[in-house]
Short mmCIF file of N, CA, C and O in Angstrom, two decimals:
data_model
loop_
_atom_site.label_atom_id
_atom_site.label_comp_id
_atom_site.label_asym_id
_atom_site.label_seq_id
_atom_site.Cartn_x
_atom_site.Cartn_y
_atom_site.Cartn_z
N UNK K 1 -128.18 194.57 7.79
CA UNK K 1 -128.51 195.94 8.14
C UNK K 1 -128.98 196.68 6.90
O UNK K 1 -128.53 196.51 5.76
N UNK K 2 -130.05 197.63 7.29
CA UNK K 2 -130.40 198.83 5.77
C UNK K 2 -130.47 199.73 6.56
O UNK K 2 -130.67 199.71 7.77
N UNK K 3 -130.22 200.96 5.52
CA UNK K 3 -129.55 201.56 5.89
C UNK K 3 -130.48 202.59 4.73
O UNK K 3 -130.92 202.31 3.62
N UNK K 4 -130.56 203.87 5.54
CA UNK K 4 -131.37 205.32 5.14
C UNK K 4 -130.79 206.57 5.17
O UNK K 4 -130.61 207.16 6.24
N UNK K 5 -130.43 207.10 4.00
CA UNK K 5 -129.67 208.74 4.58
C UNK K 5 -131.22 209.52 4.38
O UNK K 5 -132.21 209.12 3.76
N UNK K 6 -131.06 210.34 4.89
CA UNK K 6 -132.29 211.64 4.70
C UNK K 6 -131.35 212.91 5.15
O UNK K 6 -130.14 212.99 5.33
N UNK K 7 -132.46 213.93 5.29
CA UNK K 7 -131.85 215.10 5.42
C UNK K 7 -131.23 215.93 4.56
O UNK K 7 -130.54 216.88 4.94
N UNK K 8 -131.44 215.63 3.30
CA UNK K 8 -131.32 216.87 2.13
C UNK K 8 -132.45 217.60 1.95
O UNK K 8 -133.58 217.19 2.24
N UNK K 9 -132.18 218.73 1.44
CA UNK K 9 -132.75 219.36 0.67
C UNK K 9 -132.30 220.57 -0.45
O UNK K 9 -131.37 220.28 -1.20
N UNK K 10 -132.95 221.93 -0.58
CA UNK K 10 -132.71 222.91 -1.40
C UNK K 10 -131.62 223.65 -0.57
O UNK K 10 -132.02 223.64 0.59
N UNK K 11 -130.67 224.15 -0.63
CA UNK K 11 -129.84 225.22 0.34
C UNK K 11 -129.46 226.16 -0.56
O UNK K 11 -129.55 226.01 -1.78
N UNK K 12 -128.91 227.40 0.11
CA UNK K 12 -128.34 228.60 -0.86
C UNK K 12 -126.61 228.10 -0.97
O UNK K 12 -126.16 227.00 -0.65
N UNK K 13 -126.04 229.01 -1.40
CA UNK K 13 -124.70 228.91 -0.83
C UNK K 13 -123.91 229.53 0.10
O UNK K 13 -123.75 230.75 0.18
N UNK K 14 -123.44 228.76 0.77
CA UNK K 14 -122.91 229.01 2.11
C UNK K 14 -123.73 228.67 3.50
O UNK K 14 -123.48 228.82 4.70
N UNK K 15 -124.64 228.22 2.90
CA UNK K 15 -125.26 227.48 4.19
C UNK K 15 -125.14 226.31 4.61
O UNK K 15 -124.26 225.81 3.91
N UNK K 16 -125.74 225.08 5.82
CA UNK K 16 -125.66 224.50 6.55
C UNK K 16 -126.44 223.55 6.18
O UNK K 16 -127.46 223.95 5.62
N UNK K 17 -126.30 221.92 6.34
CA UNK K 17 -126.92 221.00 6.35
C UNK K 17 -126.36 220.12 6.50
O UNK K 17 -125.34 219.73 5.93
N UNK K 18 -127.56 219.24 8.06
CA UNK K 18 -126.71 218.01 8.07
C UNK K 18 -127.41 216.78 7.75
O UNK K 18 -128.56 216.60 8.16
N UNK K 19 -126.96 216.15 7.21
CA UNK K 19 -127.46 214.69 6.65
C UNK K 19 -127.21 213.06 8.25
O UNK K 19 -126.45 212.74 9.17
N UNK K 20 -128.29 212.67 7.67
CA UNK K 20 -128.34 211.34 8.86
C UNK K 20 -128.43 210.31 7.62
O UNK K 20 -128.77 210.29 6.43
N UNK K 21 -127.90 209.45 8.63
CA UNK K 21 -127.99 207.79 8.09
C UNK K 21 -128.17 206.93 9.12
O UNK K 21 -127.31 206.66 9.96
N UNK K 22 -129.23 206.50 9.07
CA UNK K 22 -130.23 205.52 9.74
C UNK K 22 -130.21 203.99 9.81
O UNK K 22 -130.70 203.61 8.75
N UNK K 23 -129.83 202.82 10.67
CA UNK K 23 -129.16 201.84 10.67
C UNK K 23 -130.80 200.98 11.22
O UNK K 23 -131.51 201.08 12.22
N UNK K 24 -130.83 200.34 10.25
CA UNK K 24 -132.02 199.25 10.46
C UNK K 24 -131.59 197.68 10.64
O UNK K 24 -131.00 197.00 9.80
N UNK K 25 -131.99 197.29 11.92
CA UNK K 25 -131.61 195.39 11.76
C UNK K 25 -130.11 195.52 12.25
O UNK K 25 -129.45 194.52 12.00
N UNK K 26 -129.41 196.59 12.92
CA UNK K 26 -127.74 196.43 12.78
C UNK K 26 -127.76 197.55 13.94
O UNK K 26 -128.66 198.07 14.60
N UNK K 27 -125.92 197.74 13.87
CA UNK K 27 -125.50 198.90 14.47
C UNK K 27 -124.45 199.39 13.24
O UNK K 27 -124.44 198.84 12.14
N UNK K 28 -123.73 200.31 13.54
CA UNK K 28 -122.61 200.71 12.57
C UNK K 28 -121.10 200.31 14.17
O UNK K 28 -119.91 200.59 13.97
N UNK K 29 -121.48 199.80 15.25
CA UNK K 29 -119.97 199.43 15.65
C UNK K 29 -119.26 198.31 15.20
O UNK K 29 -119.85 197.24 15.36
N UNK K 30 -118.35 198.28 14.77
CA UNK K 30 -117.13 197.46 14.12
C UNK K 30 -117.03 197.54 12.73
O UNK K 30 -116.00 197.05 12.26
N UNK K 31 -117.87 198.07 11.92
CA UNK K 31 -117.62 198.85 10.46
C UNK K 31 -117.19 200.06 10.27
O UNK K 31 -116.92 200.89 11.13
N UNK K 32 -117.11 200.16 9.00
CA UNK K 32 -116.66 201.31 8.30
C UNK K 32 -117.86 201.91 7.87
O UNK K 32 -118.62 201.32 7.10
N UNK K 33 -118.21 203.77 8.61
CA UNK K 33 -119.56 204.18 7.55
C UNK K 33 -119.07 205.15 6.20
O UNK K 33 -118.46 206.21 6.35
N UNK K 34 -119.31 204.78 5.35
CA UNK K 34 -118.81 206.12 4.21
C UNK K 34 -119.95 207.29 4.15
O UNK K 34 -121.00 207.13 4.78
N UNK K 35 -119.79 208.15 3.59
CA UNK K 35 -120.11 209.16 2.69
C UNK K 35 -120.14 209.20 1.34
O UNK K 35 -119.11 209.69 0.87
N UNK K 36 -120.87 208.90 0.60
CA UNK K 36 -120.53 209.47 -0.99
C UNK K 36 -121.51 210.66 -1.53
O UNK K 36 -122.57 211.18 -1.20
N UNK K 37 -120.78 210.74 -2.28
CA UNK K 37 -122.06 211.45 -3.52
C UNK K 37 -122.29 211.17 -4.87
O UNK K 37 -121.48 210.33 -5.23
N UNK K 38 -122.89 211.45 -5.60
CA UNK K 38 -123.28 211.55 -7.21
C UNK K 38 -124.14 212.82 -7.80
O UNK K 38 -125.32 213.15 -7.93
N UNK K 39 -123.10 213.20 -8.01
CA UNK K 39 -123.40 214.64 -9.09
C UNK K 39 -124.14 214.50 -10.36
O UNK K 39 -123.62 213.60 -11.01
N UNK K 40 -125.37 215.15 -11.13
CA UNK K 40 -125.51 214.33 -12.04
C UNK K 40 -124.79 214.49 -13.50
O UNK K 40 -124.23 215.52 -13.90
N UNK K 41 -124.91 213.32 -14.16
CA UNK K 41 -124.19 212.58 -14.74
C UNK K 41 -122.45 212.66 -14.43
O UNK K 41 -121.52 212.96 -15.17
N UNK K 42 -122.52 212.17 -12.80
CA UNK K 42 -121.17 211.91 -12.87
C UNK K 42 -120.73 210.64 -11.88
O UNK K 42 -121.77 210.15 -11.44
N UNK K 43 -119.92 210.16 -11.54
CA UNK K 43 -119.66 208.73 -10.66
C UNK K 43 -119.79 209.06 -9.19
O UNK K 43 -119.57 210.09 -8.56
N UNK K 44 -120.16 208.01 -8.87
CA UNK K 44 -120.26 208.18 -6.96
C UNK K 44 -118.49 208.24 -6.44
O UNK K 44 -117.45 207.67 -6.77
N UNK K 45 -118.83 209.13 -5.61
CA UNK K 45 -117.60 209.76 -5.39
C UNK K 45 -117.21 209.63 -3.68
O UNK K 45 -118.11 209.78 -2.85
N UNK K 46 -115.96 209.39 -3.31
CA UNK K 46 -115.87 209.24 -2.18
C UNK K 46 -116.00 210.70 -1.65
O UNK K 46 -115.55 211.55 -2.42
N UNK K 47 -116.57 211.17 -0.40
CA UNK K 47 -116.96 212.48 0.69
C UNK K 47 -116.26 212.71 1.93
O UNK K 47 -115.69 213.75 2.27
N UNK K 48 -116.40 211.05 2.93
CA UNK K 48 -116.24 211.33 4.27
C UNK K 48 -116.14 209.68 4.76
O UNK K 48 -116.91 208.95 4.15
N UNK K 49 -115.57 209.24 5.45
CA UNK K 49 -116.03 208.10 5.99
C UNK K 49 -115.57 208.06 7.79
O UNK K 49 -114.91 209.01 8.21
N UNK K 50 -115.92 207.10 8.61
CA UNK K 50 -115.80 207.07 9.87
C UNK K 50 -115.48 205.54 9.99
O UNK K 50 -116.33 204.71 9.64
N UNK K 51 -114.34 205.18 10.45
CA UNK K 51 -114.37 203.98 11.18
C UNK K 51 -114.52 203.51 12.64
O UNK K 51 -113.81 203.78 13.61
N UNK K 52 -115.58 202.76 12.58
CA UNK K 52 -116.03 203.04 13.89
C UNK K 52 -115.76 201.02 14.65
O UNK K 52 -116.33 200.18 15.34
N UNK K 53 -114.66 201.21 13.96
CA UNK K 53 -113.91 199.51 14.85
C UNK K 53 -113.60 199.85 16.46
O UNK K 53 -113.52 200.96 16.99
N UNK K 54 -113.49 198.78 16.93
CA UNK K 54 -112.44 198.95 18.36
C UNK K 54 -113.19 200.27 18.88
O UNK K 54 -112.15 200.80 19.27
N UNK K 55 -113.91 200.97 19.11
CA UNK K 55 -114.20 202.42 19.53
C UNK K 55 -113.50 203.41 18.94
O UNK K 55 -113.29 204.47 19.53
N UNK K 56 -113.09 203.21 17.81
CA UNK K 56 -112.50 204.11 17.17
C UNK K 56 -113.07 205.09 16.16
O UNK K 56 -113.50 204.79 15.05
N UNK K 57 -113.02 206.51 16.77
CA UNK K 57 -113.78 207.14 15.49
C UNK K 57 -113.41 207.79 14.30
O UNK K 57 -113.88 208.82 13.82
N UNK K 58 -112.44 207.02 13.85
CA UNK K 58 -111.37 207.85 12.77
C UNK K 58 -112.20 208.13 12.14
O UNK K 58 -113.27 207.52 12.02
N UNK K 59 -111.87 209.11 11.61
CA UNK K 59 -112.20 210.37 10.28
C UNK K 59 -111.52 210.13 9.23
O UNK K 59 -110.31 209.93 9.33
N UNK K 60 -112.08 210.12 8.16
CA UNK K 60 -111.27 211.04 6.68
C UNK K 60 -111.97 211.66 5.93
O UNK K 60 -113.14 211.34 5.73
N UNK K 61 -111.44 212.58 5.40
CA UNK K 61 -112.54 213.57 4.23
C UNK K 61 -111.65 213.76 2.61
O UNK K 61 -110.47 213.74 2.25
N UNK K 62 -112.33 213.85 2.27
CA UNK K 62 -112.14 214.17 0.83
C UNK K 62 -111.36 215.53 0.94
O UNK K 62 -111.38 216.34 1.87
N UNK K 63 -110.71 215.58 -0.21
CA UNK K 63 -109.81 216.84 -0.17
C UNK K 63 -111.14 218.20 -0.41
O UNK K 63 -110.87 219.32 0.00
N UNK K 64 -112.17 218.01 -0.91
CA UNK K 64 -112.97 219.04 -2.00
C UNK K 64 -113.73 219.09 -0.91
O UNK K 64 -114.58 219.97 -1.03
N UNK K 65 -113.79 218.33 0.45
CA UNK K 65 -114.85 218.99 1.67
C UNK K 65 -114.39 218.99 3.22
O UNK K 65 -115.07 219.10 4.24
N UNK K 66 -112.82 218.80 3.03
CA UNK K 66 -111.75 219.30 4.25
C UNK K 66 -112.35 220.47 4.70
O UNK K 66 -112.59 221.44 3.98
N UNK K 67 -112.59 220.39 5.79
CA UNK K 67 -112.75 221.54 6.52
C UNK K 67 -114.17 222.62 6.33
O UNK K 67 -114.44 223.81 6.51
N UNK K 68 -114.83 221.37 5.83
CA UNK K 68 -116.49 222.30 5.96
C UNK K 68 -117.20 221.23 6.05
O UNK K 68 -118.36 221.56 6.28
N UNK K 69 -117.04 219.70 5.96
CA UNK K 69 -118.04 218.58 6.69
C UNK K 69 -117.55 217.97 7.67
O UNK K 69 -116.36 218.16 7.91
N UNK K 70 -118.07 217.35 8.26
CA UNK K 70 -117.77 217.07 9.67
C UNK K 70 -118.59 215.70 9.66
O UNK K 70 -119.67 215.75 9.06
N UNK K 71 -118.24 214.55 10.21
CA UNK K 71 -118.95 213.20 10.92
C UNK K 71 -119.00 213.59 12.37
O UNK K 71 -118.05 213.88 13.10
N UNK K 72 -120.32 213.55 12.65
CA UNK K 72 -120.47 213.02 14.37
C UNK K 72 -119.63 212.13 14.88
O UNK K 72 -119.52 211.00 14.41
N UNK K 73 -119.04 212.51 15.76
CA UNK K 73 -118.39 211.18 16.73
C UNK K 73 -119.18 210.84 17.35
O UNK K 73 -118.60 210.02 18.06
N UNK K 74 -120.64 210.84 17.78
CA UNK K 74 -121.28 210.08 18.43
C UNK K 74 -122.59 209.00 17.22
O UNK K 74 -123.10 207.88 17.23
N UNK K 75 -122.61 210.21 16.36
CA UNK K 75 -123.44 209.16 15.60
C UNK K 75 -123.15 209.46 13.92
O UNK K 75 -122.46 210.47 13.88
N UNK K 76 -123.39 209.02 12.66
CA UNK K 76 -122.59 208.61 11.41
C UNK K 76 -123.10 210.49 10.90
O UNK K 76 -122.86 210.71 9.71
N UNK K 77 -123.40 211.09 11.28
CA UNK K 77 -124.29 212.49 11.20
C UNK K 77 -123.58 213.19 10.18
O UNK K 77 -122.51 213.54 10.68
N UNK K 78 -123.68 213.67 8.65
CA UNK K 78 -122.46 214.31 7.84
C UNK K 78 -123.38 215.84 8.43
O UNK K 78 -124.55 216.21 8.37
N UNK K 79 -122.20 216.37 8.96
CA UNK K 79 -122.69 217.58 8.80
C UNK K 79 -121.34 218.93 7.91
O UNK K 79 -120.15 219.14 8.11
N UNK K 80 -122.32 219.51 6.99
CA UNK K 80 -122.22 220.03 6.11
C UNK K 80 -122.11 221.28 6.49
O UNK K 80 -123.17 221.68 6.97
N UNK K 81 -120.96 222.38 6.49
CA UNK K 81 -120.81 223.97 6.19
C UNK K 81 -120.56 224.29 5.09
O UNK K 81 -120.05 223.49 4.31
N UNK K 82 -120.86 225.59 4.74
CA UNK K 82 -120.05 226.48 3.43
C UNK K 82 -120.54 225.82 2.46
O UNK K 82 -119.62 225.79 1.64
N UNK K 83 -121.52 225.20 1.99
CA UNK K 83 -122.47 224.21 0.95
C UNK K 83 -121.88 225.00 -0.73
O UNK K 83 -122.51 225.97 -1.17
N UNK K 84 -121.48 224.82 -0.98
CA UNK K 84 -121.46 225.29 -2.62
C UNK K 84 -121.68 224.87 -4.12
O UNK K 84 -121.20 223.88 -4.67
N UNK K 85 -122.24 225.53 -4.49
CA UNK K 85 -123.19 225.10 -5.69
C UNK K 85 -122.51 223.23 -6.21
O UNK K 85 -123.24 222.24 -6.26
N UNK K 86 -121.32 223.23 -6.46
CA UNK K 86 -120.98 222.02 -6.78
C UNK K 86 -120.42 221.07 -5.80
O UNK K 86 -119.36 220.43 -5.79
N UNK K 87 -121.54 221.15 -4.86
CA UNK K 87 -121.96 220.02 -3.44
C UNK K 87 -122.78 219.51 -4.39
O UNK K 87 -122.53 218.36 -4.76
N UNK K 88 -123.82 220.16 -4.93
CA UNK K 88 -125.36 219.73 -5.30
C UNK K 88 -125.05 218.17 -5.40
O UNK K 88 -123.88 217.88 -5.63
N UNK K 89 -125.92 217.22 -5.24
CA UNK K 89 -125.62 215.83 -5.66
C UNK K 89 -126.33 215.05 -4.31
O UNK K 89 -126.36 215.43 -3.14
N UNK K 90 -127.03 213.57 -5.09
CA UNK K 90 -127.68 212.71 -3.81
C UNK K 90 -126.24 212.26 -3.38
O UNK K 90 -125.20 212.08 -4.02
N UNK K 91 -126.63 212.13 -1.74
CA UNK K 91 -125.52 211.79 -1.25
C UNK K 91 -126.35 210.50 -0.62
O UNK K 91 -127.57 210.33 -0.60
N UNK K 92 -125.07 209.46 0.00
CA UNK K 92 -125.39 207.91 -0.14
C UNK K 92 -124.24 207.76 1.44
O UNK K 92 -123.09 208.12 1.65
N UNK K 93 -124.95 207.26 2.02
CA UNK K 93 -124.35 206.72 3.50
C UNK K 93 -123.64 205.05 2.93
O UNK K 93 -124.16 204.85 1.84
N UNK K 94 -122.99 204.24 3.16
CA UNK K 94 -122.78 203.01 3.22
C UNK K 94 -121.91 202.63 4.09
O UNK K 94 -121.12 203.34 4.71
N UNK K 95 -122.08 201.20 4.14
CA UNK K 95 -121.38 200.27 5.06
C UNK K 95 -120.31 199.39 4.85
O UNK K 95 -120.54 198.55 3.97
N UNK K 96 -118.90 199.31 5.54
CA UNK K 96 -118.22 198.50 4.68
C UNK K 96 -117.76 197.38 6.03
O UNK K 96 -116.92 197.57 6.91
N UNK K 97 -118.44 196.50 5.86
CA UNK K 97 -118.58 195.25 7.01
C UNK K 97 -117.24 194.78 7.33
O UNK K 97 -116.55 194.08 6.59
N UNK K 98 -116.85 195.29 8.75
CA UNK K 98 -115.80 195.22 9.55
C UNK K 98 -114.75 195.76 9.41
O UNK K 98 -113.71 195.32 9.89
N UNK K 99 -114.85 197.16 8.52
CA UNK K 99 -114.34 198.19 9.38
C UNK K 99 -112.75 198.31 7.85
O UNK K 99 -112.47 197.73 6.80
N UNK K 100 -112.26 199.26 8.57
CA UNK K 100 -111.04 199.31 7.35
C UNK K 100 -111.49 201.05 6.99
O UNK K 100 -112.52 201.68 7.24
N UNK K 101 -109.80 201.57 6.06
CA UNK K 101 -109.76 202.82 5.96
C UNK K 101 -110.11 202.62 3.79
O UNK K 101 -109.46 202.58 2.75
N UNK K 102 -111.13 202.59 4.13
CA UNK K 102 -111.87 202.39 2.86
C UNK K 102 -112.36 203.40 2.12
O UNK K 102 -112.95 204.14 2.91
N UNK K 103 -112.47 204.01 0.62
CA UNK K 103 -112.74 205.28 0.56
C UNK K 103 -113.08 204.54 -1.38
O UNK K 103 -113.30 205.15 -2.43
N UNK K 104 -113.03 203.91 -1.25
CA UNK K 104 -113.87 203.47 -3.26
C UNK K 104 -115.51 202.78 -2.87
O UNK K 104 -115.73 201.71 -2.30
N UNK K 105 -116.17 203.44 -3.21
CA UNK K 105 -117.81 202.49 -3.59
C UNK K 105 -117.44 201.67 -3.83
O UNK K 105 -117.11 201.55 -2.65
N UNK K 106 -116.85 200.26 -4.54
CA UNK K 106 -116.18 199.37 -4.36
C UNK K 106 -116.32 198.48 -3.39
O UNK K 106 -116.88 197.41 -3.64
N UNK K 107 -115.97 198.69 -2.44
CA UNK K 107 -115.22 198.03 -1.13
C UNK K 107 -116.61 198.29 -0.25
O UNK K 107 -116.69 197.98 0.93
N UNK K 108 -117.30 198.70 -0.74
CA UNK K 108 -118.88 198.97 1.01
C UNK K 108 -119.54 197.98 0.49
O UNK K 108 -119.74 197.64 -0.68
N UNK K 109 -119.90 197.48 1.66
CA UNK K 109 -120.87 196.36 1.62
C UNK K 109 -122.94 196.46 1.40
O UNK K 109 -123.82 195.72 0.95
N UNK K 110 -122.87 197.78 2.01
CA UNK K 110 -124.26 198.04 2.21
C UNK K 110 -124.37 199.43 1.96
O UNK K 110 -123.50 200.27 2.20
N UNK K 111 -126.36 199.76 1.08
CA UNK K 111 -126.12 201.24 0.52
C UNK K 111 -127.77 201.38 1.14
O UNK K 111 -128.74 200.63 1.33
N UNK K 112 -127.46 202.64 1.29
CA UNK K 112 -128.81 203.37 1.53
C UNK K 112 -129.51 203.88 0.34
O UNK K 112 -129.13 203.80 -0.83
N UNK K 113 -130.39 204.33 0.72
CA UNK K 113 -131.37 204.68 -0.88
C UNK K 113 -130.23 206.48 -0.50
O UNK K 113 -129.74 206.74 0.60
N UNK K 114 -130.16 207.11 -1.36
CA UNK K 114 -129.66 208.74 -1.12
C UNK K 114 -130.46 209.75 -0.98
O UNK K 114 -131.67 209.53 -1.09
N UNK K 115 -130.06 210.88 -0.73
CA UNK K 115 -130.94 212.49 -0.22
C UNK K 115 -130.22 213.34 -1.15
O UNK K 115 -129.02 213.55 -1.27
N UNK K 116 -131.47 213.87 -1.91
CA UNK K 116 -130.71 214.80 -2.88
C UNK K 116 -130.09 216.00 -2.01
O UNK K 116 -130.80 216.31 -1.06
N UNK K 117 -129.09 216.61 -2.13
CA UNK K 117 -129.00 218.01 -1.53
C UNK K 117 -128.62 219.02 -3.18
O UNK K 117 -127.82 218.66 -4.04
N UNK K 118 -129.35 220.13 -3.21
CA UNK K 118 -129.12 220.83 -4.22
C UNK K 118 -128.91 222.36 -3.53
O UNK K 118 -129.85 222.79 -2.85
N UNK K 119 -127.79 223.12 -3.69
CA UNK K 119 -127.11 224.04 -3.46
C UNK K 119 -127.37 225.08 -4.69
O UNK K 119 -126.53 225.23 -5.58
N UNK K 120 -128.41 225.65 -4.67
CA UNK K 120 -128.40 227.15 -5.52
C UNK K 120 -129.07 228.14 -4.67
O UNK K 120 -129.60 227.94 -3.58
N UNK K 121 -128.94 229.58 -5.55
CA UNK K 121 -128.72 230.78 -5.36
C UNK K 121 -130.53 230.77 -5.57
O UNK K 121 -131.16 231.82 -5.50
#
């Protein structure tokens, strides 16, 4: 499977954006999809992930975007509220083949190219 995030761009702060990740050659049922990001000059960072085993759509989020991103339960969709300046950063969809409560770049099996999102005033 390859795999495409899009859907960044420029935002102010406090606005809205949602990011897609696009599944080529595959599906995302019985894996794990993550979220990351990379700020620049800093490490890819865990965001959000969905496990989508067994029909299961567990959630987890990062403590720094509790309660202002959101995963689709119907499809890997990050959607983004309350955007603030130190969101800015390409963010990176991946795959971690067959599923698990996985949250290190590390452990994913498959990466998308990323979508910058940059958050200024």
């Amino acid at each position: 499977v390859q795999l495409q995030a899009s859907g960044g761009g420029l935002v102010q702060p406090g606005d809205s954006l949602t990011l897609s990740c696009a599944a080529r050659g595959g599906t995302f049922e019985s894996h794990t999809v993550g979220w990351f990001r990379q700020g620049p000059g800093q490490e890819r960072i865990f965001v959000a992930r969905s496990s989508r085993s067994a029909g299961c759509g567990n959630t987890y989020y990062s403590d720094s975007v509790k309660g202002r991103f959101f995963i689709s339960g119907d499809t890997v969709d990050l959607q983004m509220n309350g955007l603030k300046t130190e969101d800015t950063a390409v963010y990176y969809c991946a795959v971690k083949i067959g599923g698990g409560g996985y949250i290190s770049p590390r452990d994913y099996d498959v990466w998308g190219q990323g979508t910058l999102v940059t958050v200024s005033s």
